[in-house]
Amino acid sequence: MPDNPLFNVLLVNDDVTPMDFVVHVLQEFLDLGFDDACKLMLRVHHEGKAICGTYERDEAETRVAAILALAGKHNHPLKCILEEAR
């Protein structure tokens, strides 16, 4: 097992969170450009969830917490989860 295992940050689709908010989250917290954020938002929308980035555990947890905090502040039910990268 590696000393610093990597974790995927995933967004999970819902029918409430506005697409423009998801694009903003991808740009702000996952360092994507506008075009890449739009493409990934559509993947989440159509496939139900998508890997948005891969980081060491602390970094992944920090990004997930920031995304969930902003979603909560705006009363959006956006789900952001971690899973160990394979």
Tab-separated table of N, CA and C in Angstrom, residues 22-23 34-46 50-52:
chain	number	residue	atom	x	y	z
A	22	VAL	N	-22.687	24.157	-10.591
A	22	VAL	CA	-21.743	23.037	-10.695
A	22	VAL	C	-20.512	23.466	-11.485
A	23	VAL	N	-20.709	24.192	-12.568
A	23	VAL	CA	-19.572	24.695	-13.353
A	23	VAL	C	-18.704	25.594	-12.480
A	34	PHE	N	-13.171	26.956	-17.929
A	34	PHE	CA	-14.607	26.991	-18.196
A	34	PHE	C	-15.056	25.854	-19.111
A	35	ASP	N	-14.370	25.655	-20.225
A	35	ASP	CA	-14.782	24.611	-21.172
A	35	ASP	C	-14.713	23.218	-20.551
A	36	ASP	N	-13.620	22.933	-19.842
A	36	ASP	CA	-13.486	21.624	-19.191
A	36	ASP	C	-14.531	21.446	-18.091
A	37	ALA	N	-14.825	22.530	-17.364
A	37	ALA	CA	-15.839	22.462	-16.309
A	37	ALA	C	-17.217	22.175	-16.906
A	38	CYS	N	-17.527	22.793	-18.040
A	38	CYS	CA	-18.822	22.542	-18.696
A	38	CYS	C	-18.924	21.093	-19.157
A	39	LYS	N	-17.858	20.587	-19.749
A	39	LYS	CA	-17.861	19.195	-20.219
A	39	LYS	C	-18.040	18.223	-19.055
A	40	LEU	N	-17.338	18.487	-17.955
A	40	LEU	CA	-17.432	17.591	-16.803
A	40	LEU	C	-18.803	17.689	-16.138
A	41	MET	N	-19.355	18.895	-16.077
A	41	MET	CA	-20.703	19.065	-15.528
A	41	MET	C	-21.702	18.235	-16.332
A	42	LEU	N	-21.568	18.242	-17.658
A	42	LEU	CA	-22.472	17.456	-18.497
A	42	LEU	C	-22.270	15.958	-18.292
A	43	ARG	N	-21.027	15.542	-18.061
A	43	ARG	CA	-20.775	14.124	-17.773
A	43	ARG	C	-21.473	13.725	-16.470
A	44	VAL	N	-21.355	14.568	-15.440
A	44	VAL	CA	-22.040	14.296	-14.166
A	44	VAL	C	-23.548	14.207	-14.410
A	45	HIS	N	-24.070	15.145	-15.180
A	45	HIS	CA	-25.506	15.198	-15.457
A	45	HIS	C	-25.994	13.942	-16.182
A	46	HIS	N	-25.266	13.514	-17.186
A	46	HIS	CA	-25.705	12.386	-18.015
A	46	HIS	C	-25.365	11.016	-17.425
A	50	ALA	N	-19.250	11.640	-11.652
A	50	ALA	CA	-17.991	11.631	-12.402
A	50	ALA	C	-16.843	12.006	-11.477
A	51	ILE	N	-15.686	11.440	-11.782
A	51	ILE	CA	-14.458	11.815	-11.078
A	51	ILE	C	-14.056	13.201	-11.564
A	52	CYS	N	-13.828	14.091	-10.621
A	52	CYS	CA	-13.496	15.476	-10.951
A	52	CYS	C	-12.046	15.815	-10.655
